Amino acid sequence: MNFKVLTVLSGCFLIFVLAECQKEKPTKITEKRVMKEPKASEPKFSTMAGKKVKQGATKLPKKGRVKPSVVPRQGQQPISILTRAVAKGQFQKVPNTLVLTAGETLDLRCKGKAIKWRYPPYLEDDDVERRLRIKHFERHSQLIVLNSAAADTGQYSCWSFHCQDSECRDGEDKLSETFIFFTDPQELFVPTEDYYEVIQLRTNHPTLLPCQVTNPLAKVTLHREFPPEKVIVDGIDISYDVKRGFMIHRPRPSHAGSLFCMASVDGVRQISTKYMLIYVNYPSSVPKPVIRASVATLQAGDNFNVTCTVFGEPEIAVDFSWEYLGQQIGRPPYVRERTDLVRHGGQVQQESESILYIDEARAVDDGLYSCIAENLQGSTTVSTRVHVFSGTLAPKKAKAR
Ligand SMILES: *[C@@H]1O[C@H](CO)[C@@H](O)[C@H](O)[C@H]1NC(C)=O
């Protein structure tokens, strides 16, 4: 782990930033605002139904993959099945948020015959697995985190599931969860593996800067590296959630650059991983191509072309690809692409076009021509049929003349 390197680097950086911050005198931090994200934005998931539950740690997908989550039935508060051992034989209901000190042992119990757990991804790492113990008993399941660390901060949840024959179903109304902070004065932020993280800022897509604090009382501010300045967190364009980090709700090109979070608790200040924000002009929808062949029917030997046109937002790249029968036998038609800005219904639009030229058509050029137009949102395929008549078949018309 290169936390050491990170710490040293952050340390150097911190000195620089502190100098900057002293200047502006620690103004009362008023931008800290805890915004509840709407329920709907929480990750939903496909359950691991069908899989056998192993004794011991329930393996969950690694970071990056879609994480499972169960969304409790709306409108009704589920009865909590989650408790915590606070002393020998003494259990307490677990509140929504729990603050523990790093080093303490976490001992959670979840009522039910068949239980699944979810816990912060850090605990899935092999070198820390020994600190995590999950034991299933007849009427409950136990999750223990020995020698807890700041990095264990996060959401812990459990739910029961039922298996009948070979099919398993999650008892969706039986999910209990809690967010646990493991405070550590040395680690105000949940440590990450990387010194910096690249994040795409997509048009119309809220973007999260996941600087997760380990202490809910930390005062957290957002900063830009160059030019060094504090970023205004107004709760509308940018908001802060103590369980997630900073959310940029309406990314703009001006948000791009290198940003980081700063936390302070009891006179201790630390900075987070740096986030390289890259603005990506993101299309609002998939392309809607229109395909047109210059002729639908032609004689072998004639030339023809097939045009695929997309009208869309300016500065949104559209990639074209073609599929047709002759391609498989190495027929190499000539393709030309172009983009223009045009006025379309009072708006400036980008017209992107790909034109396939087939010179001296042959029998193998007869068939379906498909154009696949793709942008960052996805792709759309459109097709048209072209009939090529070879000399012996077409003369019907010629004879009639
Ligand atoms: C496509 O072919 C038709 C007929 O040969 C021709 O009139 C037209 O100009 C061609 N289109 C392009 C874009 O070259």
Short mmCIF file of C-alpha atoms and ligand atoms in Angstrom, two decimals:
data_model
loop_
_atom_site.label_atom_id
_atom_site.label_comp_id
_atom_site.label_asym_id
_atom_site.label_seq_id
_atom_site.Cartn_x
_atom_site.Cartn_y
_atom_site.Cartn_z
CA MET A 1 0.00 0.00 0.00
CA ASN A 2 1.32 3.42 -0.83
CA PHE A 3 -0.41 5.35 1.88
CA LYS A 4 2.97 6.45 3.07
CA VAL A 5 3.77 8.06 -0.21
CA LEU A 6 0.34 9.58 -0.20
CA THR A 7 0.78 10.94 3.29
CA VAL A 8 4.15 12.47 2.44
CA LEU A 9 2.84 14.00 -0.75
CA SER A 10 -0.32 15.23 0.93
CA GLY A 11 1.83 16.65 3.69
CA CYS A 12 3.87 18.69 1.21
CA PHE A 13 0.75 19.78 -0.50
CA LEU A 14 -0.91 20.62 2.76
CA ILE A 15 1.80 23.09 3.70
CA PHE A 16 1.17 24.89 0.47
CA VAL A 17 -2.57 24.88 0.94
CA LEU A 18 -2.37 25.89 4.57
CA ALA A 19 -0.38 28.93 3.62
CA GLU A 20 -3.16 29.75 1.26
CA CYS A 21 -5.84 29.16 3.85
CA GLN A 22 -4.21 31.14 6.64
CA LYS A 23 -4.48 34.16 4.41
CA GLU A 24 -8.20 34.03 4.23
CA LYS A 25 -8.51 33.39 8.00
CA PRO A 26 -10.60 30.37 8.85
CA THR A 27 -13.90 31.95 8.06
CA LYS A 28 -16.80 30.24 9.68
CA ILE A 29 -17.48 27.31 7.44
CA THR A 30 -21.01 27.78 6.42
CA GLU A 31 -21.05 25.85 3.21
CA LYS A 32 -21.22 22.51 4.91
CA ARG A 33 -24.66 21.35 4.11
CA VAL A 34 -25.92 17.85 4.42
CA MET A 35 -28.08 17.20 1.45
CA LYS A 36 -30.05 14.02 1.37
CA GLU A 37 -29.89 12.45 -2.03
CA PRO A 38 -33.22 11.29 -3.32
CA LYS A 39 -33.87 7.63 -2.63
CA ALA A 40 -34.24 6.83 -6.29
CA SER A 41 -30.59 7.58 -6.99
CA GLU A 42 -29.39 4.85 -4.70
CA PRO A 43 -27.91 1.92 -6.54
CA LYS A 44 -30.47 -0.74 -7.18
CA PHE A 45 -29.31 -4.17 -7.90
CA SER A 46 -29.86 -7.52 -9.19
CA THR A 47 -29.50 -9.88 -6.33
CA MET A 48 -27.21 -12.79 -6.14
CA ALA A 49 -30.17 -15.08 -6.29
CA GLY A 50 -29.44 -18.65 -7.08
CA LYS A 51 -25.98 -18.57 -5.61
CA LYS A 52 -25.24 -20.70 -2.62
CA VAL A 53 -24.24 -18.80 0.47
CA LYS A 54 -20.84 -19.76 1.65
CA GLN A 55 -19.94 -19.99 5.28
CA GLY A 56 -17.77 -17.08 6.20
CA ALA A 57 -17.41 -13.93 4.20
CA THR A 58 -20.06 -13.35 1.63
CA LYS A 59 -18.06 -12.23 -1.37
CA LEU A 60 -19.49 -9.21 -3.02
CA PRO A 61 -18.52 -7.76 -6.38
CA LYS A 62 -15.23 -5.91 -6.41
CA LYS A 63 -15.00 -2.17 -6.66
CA GLY A 64 -16.13 -0.74 -9.93
CA ARG A 65 -18.68 -3.37 -10.72
CA VAL A 66 -22.33 -2.78 -10.04
CA LYS A 67 -22.84 -3.22 -6.38
CA PRO A 68 -25.83 -5.06 -5.07
CA SER A 69 -28.25 -3.13 -2.95
CA VAL A 70 -31.72 -3.76 -1.80
CA VAL A 71 -34.13 -0.88 -1.74
CA PRO A 72 -36.68 -1.18 1.01
CA ARG A 73 -40.26 -1.00 -0.06
CA GLN A 74 -41.20 2.62 -0.37
CA GLY A 75 -43.20 4.43 2.22
CA GLN A 76 -42.87 1.92 5.00
CA GLN A 77 -40.10 1.78 7.51
CA PRO A 78 -38.73 -1.74 7.74
CA ILE A 79 -38.43 -3.36 11.13
CA SER A 80 -34.75 -3.41 11.92
CA ILE A 81 -33.19 -6.84 12.11
CA LEU A 82 -29.78 -5.36 12.86
CA THR A 83 -28.31 -5.07 16.35
CA ARG A 84 -24.87 -4.45 17.79
CA ALA A 85 -23.20 -6.14 20.72
CA VAL A 86 -22.15 -3.37 23.08
CA ALA A 87 -21.08 -5.58 25.98
CA LYS A 88 -21.14 -9.27 26.71
CA GLY A 89 -24.68 -10.45 26.10
CA GLN A 90 -25.89 -6.87 25.67
CA PHE A 91 -27.31 -5.75 22.35
CA GLN A 92 -28.45 -2.42 21.03
CA LYS A 93 -30.58 -1.44 18.09
CA VAL A 94 -28.36 0.12 15.47
CA PRO A 95 -29.24 3.71 14.52
CA ASN A 96 -28.96 5.08 10.97
CA THR A 97 -25.57 6.52 11.77
CA LEU A 98 -23.06 5.19 14.23
CA VAL A 99 -19.78 6.80 15.29
CA LEU A 100 -17.10 4.47 16.62
CA THR A 101 -13.41 4.95 17.26
CA ALA A 102 -10.95 3.18 15.00
CA GLY A 103 -9.47 0.23 16.84
CA GLU A 104 -12.78 -0.80 18.42
CA THR A 105 -14.26 -4.15 17.51
CA LEU A 106 -17.47 -4.01 15.56
CA ASP A 107 -19.88 -6.81 16.35
CA LEU A 108 -23.13 -6.76 14.39
CA ARG A 109 -25.93 -9.30 14.51
CA CYS A 110 -28.63 -9.73 11.96
CA LYS A 111 -31.79 -11.70 12.74
CA GLY A 112 -32.95 -14.31 10.27
CA LYS A 113 -32.35 -17.84 9.01
CA ALA A 114 -30.49 -16.89 5.83
CA ILE A 115 -28.68 -13.58 5.86
CA LYS A 116 -26.56 -11.64 3.41
CA TRP A 117 -24.28 -8.76 4.35
CA ARG A 118 -22.94 -5.78 2.55
CA TYR A 119 -19.98 -3.78 3.86
CA PRO A 120 -17.44 -1.25 2.55
CA PRO A 121 -15.35 -2.50 -0.37
CA TYR A 122 -12.12 -2.05 1.58
CA LEU A 123 -13.04 -5.03 3.73
CA GLU A 124 -13.13 -7.25 0.66
CA ASP A 125 -9.38 -6.85 0.12
CA ASP A 126 -7.53 -10.02 0.81
CA ASP A 127 -5.00 -8.56 3.21
CA VAL A 128 -7.70 -7.27 5.51
CA GLU A 129 -10.02 -10.23 5.18
CA ARG A 130 -8.71 -11.71 8.38
CA ARG A 131 -10.16 -8.77 10.29
CA LEU A 132 -13.59 -9.48 8.88
CA ARG A 133 -15.49 -12.47 10.23
CA ILE A 134 -18.93 -13.52 9.21
CA LYS A 135 -20.61 -16.44 10.92
CA HIS A 136 -24.02 -17.81 10.15
CA PHE A 137 -26.09 -19.35 12.91
CA GLU A 138 -29.49 -20.93 12.86
CA ARG A 139 -31.43 -17.79 13.74
CA HIS A 140 -28.96 -15.02 13.10
CA SER A 141 -25.76 -14.04 11.41
CA GLN A 142 -22.81 -12.27 12.96
CA LEU A 143 -20.39 -9.81 11.36
CA ILE A 144 -17.27 -8.91 13.26
CA VAL A 145 -14.63 -6.41 12.27
CA LEU A 146 -11.59 -6.82 14.47
CA ASN A 147 -9.22 -3.95 15.04
CA SER A 148 -11.34 -1.56 12.99
CA ALA A 149 -9.72 1.15 10.90
CA ALA A 150 -10.74 4.49 9.39
CA ALA A 151 -10.95 2.72 6.05
CA ASP A 152 -13.82 0.59 7.34
CA THR A 153 -16.04 3.69 7.36
CA GLY A 154 -19.13 3.19 5.27
CA GLN A 155 -22.49 1.55 4.87
CA TYR A 156 -23.16 -1.80 6.54
CA SER A 157 -26.32 -3.64 5.71
CA CYS A 158 -27.90 -7.03 6.02
CA TRP A 159 -31.00 -8.66 4.68
CA SER A 160 -32.63 -12.02 4.78
CA PHE A 161 -33.44 -14.18 1.80
CA HIS A 162 -35.53 -17.27 1.24
CA CYS A 163 -34.66 -20.23 -0.91
CA GLN A 164 -37.23 -22.59 -2.33
CA ASP A 165 -35.99 -25.47 -4.45
CA SER A 166 -33.09 -23.91 -6.32
CA GLU A 167 -34.49 -20.41 -6.43
CA CYS A 168 -33.57 -17.78 -3.89
CA ARG A 169 -35.36 -14.52 -3.33
CA ASP A 170 -34.33 -11.55 -1.24
CA GLY A 171 -36.74 -10.44 1.41
CA GLU A 172 -36.68 -6.88 0.19
CA ASP A 173 -38.63 -5.48 3.08
CA LYS A 174 -36.15 -6.98 5.52
CA LEU A 175 -33.14 -4.80 4.78
CA SER A 176 -31.46 -3.05 7.68
CA GLU A 177 -28.58 -0.70 7.28
CA THR A 178 -26.38 1.70 9.15
CA PHE A 179 -23.59 4.06 8.22
CA ILE A 180 -20.62 3.63 10.52
CA PHE A 181 -17.86 6.22 10.95
CA PHE A 182 -14.60 4.93 12.42
CA THR A 183 -12.94 8.10 13.64
CA ASP A 184 -9.18 8.34 13.55
CA PRO A 185 -7.40 11.66 14.12
CA GLN A 186 -4.67 10.51 11.73
CA GLU A 187 -7.07 9.73 8.91
CA LEU A 188 -9.73 12.34 8.48
CA PHE A 189 -10.51 10.90 5.04
CA VAL A 190 -11.09 7.27 4.21
CA PRO A 191 -7.74 6.43 2.62
CA THR A 192 -7.65 5.54 -1.07
CA GLU A 193 -5.06 3.63 -3.03
CA ASP A 194 -4.44 6.34 -5.55
CA TYR A 195 -2.86 9.72 -5.17
CA TYR A 196 -5.31 11.12 -7.65
CA GLU A 197 -8.47 10.00 -9.35
CA VAL A 198 -9.71 10.97 -12.80
CA ILE A 199 -13.40 11.78 -12.88
CA GLN A 200 -15.49 12.52 -15.93
CA LEU A 201 -17.81 15.49 -15.67
CA ARG A 202 -20.59 14.69 -18.07
CA THR A 203 -23.11 17.19 -19.29
CA ASN A 204 -26.35 16.67 -17.38
CA HIS A 205 -24.91 13.93 -15.19
CA PRO A 206 -24.39 14.67 -11.48
CA THR A 207 -20.79 13.95 -10.52
CA LEU A 208 -19.58 12.78 -7.13
CA LEU A 209 -16.22 13.65 -5.61
CA PRO A 210 -16.10 10.80 -3.14
CA CYS A 211 -13.96 12.34 -0.42
CA GLN A 212 -15.43 10.33 2.44
CA VAL A 213 -14.66 11.60 5.93
CA THR A 214 -14.19 9.29 8.89
CA ASN A 215 -15.67 11.76 11.37
CA PRO A 216 -19.12 13.27 10.83
CA LEU A 217 -18.06 16.36 12.77
CA ALA A 218 -15.29 17.19 10.30
CA LYS A 219 -15.65 20.56 8.57
CA VAL A 220 -15.15 19.81 4.91
CA THR A 221 -14.40 22.32 2.19
CA LEU A 222 -13.73 21.96 -1.51
CA HIS A 223 -10.66 23.49 -3.16
CA ARG A 224 -9.21 24.05 -6.58
CA GLU A 225 -5.51 23.47 -7.03
CA PHE A 226 -4.78 25.93 -9.84
CA PRO A 227 -5.49 28.72 -9.34
CA PRO A 228 -5.62 27.88 -5.63
CA GLU A 229 -9.08 28.83 -4.45
CA LYS A 230 -11.97 27.62 -2.40
CA VAL A 231 -14.86 26.32 -4.43
CA ILE A 232 -18.23 27.71 -3.44
CA VAL A 233 -20.55 25.00 -2.20
CA ASP A 234 -24.00 26.53 -2.39
CA GLY A 235 -26.08 23.39 -1.92
CA ILE A 236 -27.63 23.87 -5.35
CA ASP A 237 -24.90 23.56 -7.97
CA ILE A 238 -22.61 21.75 -5.57
CA SER A 239 -23.71 20.09 -2.36
CA TYR A 240 -22.04 18.13 0.38
CA ASP A 241 -23.14 14.89 1.98
CA VAL A 242 -21.15 13.67 4.98
CA LYS A 243 -21.73 10.05 3.91
CA ARG A 244 -20.68 10.49 0.30
CA GLY A 245 -18.69 13.61 -0.50
CA PHE A 246 -19.28 16.55 -2.83
CA MET A 247 -21.85 16.31 -5.58
CA ILE A 248 -21.65 18.56 -8.62
CA HIS A 249 -25.23 18.56 -9.79
CA ARG A 250 -24.89 20.40 -13.10
CA PRO A 251 -21.38 19.91 -14.43
CA ARG A 252 -20.03 22.73 -16.58
CA PRO A 253 -16.73 23.07 -18.40
CA SER A 254 -15.65 25.61 -15.74
CA HIS A 255 -15.77 22.88 -13.07
CA ALA A 256 -12.98 20.98 -14.80
CA GLY A 257 -9.50 20.90 -13.30
CA SER A 258 -7.80 19.53 -10.25
CA LEU A 259 -9.89 19.65 -7.07
CA PHE A 260 -9.52 18.24 -3.59
CA CYS A 261 -11.39 18.27 -0.31
CA MET A 262 -10.05 19.54 2.99
CA ALA A 263 -11.27 18.35 6.36
CA SER A 264 -10.60 19.81 9.75
CA VAL A 265 -11.41 18.47 13.19
CA ASP A 266 -10.06 19.85 16.46
CA GLY A 267 -7.37 21.88 14.75
CA VAL A 268 -6.19 18.99 12.58
CA ARG A 269 -6.43 19.56 8.84
CA GLN A 270 -6.01 17.07 6.04
CA ILE A 271 -6.60 17.00 2.36
CA SER A 272 -8.17 14.22 0.34
CA THR A 273 -7.08 12.45 -2.79
CA LYS A 274 -7.00 14.85 -5.72
CA TYR A 275 -9.68 14.63 -8.31
CA MET A 276 -8.84 15.43 -11.91
CA LEU A 277 -12.14 16.52 -13.34
CA ILE A 278 -12.40 16.22 -17.08
CA TYR A 279 -15.35 17.75 -18.81
CA VAL A 280 -16.98 15.52 -21.39
CA ASN A 281 -19.54 16.94 -23.74
CA TYR A 282 -22.12 14.29 -23.24
CA PRO A 283 -24.95 13.75 -25.71
CA SER A 284 -28.47 13.88 -24.34
CA SER A 285 -29.56 10.91 -26.43
CA VAL A 286 -28.38 8.22 -28.82
CA PRO A 287 -28.00 9.30 -32.45
CA LYS A 288 -31.02 9.02 -34.71
CA PRO A 289 -29.61 8.24 -38.15
CA VAL A 290 -31.47 8.30 -41.45
CA ILE A 291 -30.25 6.04 -44.25
CA ARG A 292 -30.85 6.56 -47.95
CA ALA A 293 -29.51 4.79 -51.03
CA SER A 294 -29.12 6.89 -54.18
CA VAL A 295 -31.06 4.17 -56.01
CA ALA A 296 -33.05 1.19 -54.77
CA THR A 297 -32.61 -0.86 -57.94
CA LEU A 298 -29.77 -0.76 -60.44
CA GLN A 299 -27.97 -2.68 -63.13
CA ALA A 300 -24.67 -4.39 -62.46
CA GLY A 301 -21.92 -2.07 -63.58
CA ASP A 302 -23.68 1.09 -62.41
CA ASN A 303 -22.45 3.26 -59.54
CA PHE A 304 -24.43 3.96 -56.43
CA ASN A 305 -23.99 5.37 -52.94
CA VAL A 306 -25.64 4.97 -49.53
CA THR A 307 -25.83 7.96 -47.19
CA CYS A 308 -26.28 7.83 -43.42
CA THR A 309 -27.14 11.17 -41.81
CA VAL A 310 -27.46 12.22 -38.16
CA PHE A 311 -28.71 15.59 -36.93
CA GLY A 312 -27.62 16.22 -33.36
CA GLU A 313 -26.12 18.55 -30.79
CA PRO A 314 -23.00 20.45 -31.86
CA GLU A 315 -19.64 19.13 -30.69
CA ILE A 316 -20.95 15.66 -30.04
CA ALA A 317 -18.90 13.13 -31.95
CA VAL A 318 -20.81 10.51 -33.91
CA ASP A 319 -18.99 7.38 -35.07
CA PHE A 320 -20.26 5.55 -38.10
CA SER A 321 -19.70 1.97 -39.12
CA TRP A 322 -21.22 -0.05 -41.92
CA GLU A 323 -22.38 -3.61 -42.40
CA TYR A 324 -23.28 -5.14 -45.74
CA LEU A 325 -22.97 -8.47 -47.49
CA GLY A 326 -20.13 -7.60 -49.85
CA GLN A 327 -17.99 -6.64 -46.85
CA GLN A 328 -17.57 -10.29 -45.87
CA ILE A 329 -15.95 -11.17 -49.15
CA GLY A 330 -13.66 -8.19 -49.03
CA ARG A 331 -15.62 -5.81 -51.22
CA PRO A 332 -14.01 -2.49 -50.39
CA PRO A 333 -16.34 0.40 -51.10
CA TYR A 334 -15.09 3.87 -50.57
CA VAL A 335 -16.41 5.74 -47.49
CA ARG A 336 -16.38 9.46 -46.90
CA GLU A 337 -17.46 11.23 -43.71
CA ARG A 338 -18.24 14.84 -43.03
CA THR A 339 -19.71 17.10 -40.33
CA ASP A 340 -21.27 20.51 -40.78
CA LEU A 341 -23.10 22.95 -38.61
CA VAL A 342 -26.52 23.63 -40.04
CA ARG A 343 -29.60 25.55 -39.08
CA HIS A 344 -32.37 23.11 -38.45
CA GLY A 345 -35.75 24.36 -37.22
CA GLY A 346 -34.30 27.61 -35.89
CA GLN A 347 -31.51 25.82 -34.00
CA VAL A 348 -27.89 25.26 -34.82
CA GLN A 349 -27.40 21.55 -35.23
CA GLN A 350 -24.56 19.35 -36.26
CA GLU A 351 -25.10 17.30 -39.36
CA SER A 352 -22.86 14.24 -39.43
CA GLU A 353 -22.82 12.08 -42.50
CA SER A 354 -21.15 8.94 -43.73
CA ILE A 355 -21.38 8.09 -47.42
CA LEU A 356 -20.59 4.68 -48.85
CA TYR A 357 -19.67 4.71 -52.56
CA ILE A 358 -19.99 1.56 -54.61
CA ASP A 359 -18.49 1.85 -58.07
CA GLU A 360 -19.36 -0.61 -60.80
CA ALA A 361 -21.81 -2.62 -58.74
CA ARG A 362 -21.65 -6.39 -58.94
CA ALA A 363 -24.07 -9.15 -57.96
CA VAL A 364 -22.37 -9.39 -54.53
CA ASP A 365 -23.35 -5.80 -53.80
CA ASP A 366 -27.02 -6.75 -53.80
CA GLY A 367 -28.56 -6.83 -50.33
CA LEU A 368 -29.04 -5.00 -47.08
CA TYR A 369 -26.87 -2.02 -46.12
CA SER A 370 -26.77 -1.18 -42.41
CA CYS A 371 -25.36 1.97 -40.89
CA ILE A 372 -24.48 1.98 -37.17
CA ALA A 373 -24.27 5.47 -35.72
CA GLU A 374 -22.79 5.69 -32.24
CA ASN A 375 -22.15 8.34 -29.60
CA LEU A 376 -21.34 8.13 -25.88
CA GLN A 377 -24.98 7.35 -25.07
CA GLY A 378 -25.23 4.37 -27.38
CA SER A 379 -25.81 3.35 -30.94
CA THR A 380 -28.62 3.06 -33.45
CA THR A 381 -28.68 0.88 -36.55
CA VAL A 382 -30.67 1.69 -39.66
CA SER A 383 -30.80 -0.35 -42.87
CA THR A 384 -31.87 -0.11 -46.48
CA ARG A 385 -32.03 -2.67 -49.27
CA VAL A 386 -30.36 -2.25 -52.67
CA HIS A 387 -31.17 -4.57 -55.60
CA VAL A 388 -28.44 -5.10 -58.14
CA PHE A 389 -29.61 -6.91 -61.28
CA SER A 390 -26.97 -8.71 -63.20
CA GLY A 391 -27.13 -8.62 -67.01
CA THR A 392 -29.17 -11.81 -67.47
CA LEU A 393 -31.91 -11.03 -64.98
CA ALA A 394 -32.67 -7.43 -65.68
CA PRO A 395 -33.29 -7.41 -69.43
CA LYS A 396 -37.05 -7.85 -68.91
CA LYS A 397 -37.33 -4.10 -68.83
CA ALA A 398 -34.88 -3.68 -71.66
CA LYS A 399 -36.90 -6.10 -73.83
CA ALA A 400 -40.13 -4.24 -73.18
CA ARG A 401 -38.62 -1.11 -74.60
C1 LIG B 1 -24.80 9.40 -55.07
O1 LIG B 1 -25.09 8.85 -56.33
C2 LIG B 1 -26.01 9.64 -57.08
C3 LIG B 1 -26.33 8.87 -58.32
O2 LIG B 1 -25.20 8.37 -58.94
C4 LIG B 1 -25.40 11.00 -57.38
O3 LIG B 1 -26.31 11.78 -58.13
C5 LIG B 1 -25.07 11.65 -56.08
O4 LIG B 1 -24.42 12.88 -56.29
C6 LIG B 1 -24.21 10.76 -55.22
N1 LIG B 1 -24.11 11.35 -53.90
C7 LIG B 1 -22.96 11.79 -53.41
C8 LIG B 1 -23.02 12.36 -52.07
O5 LIG B 1 -21.89 11.71 -54.01
#
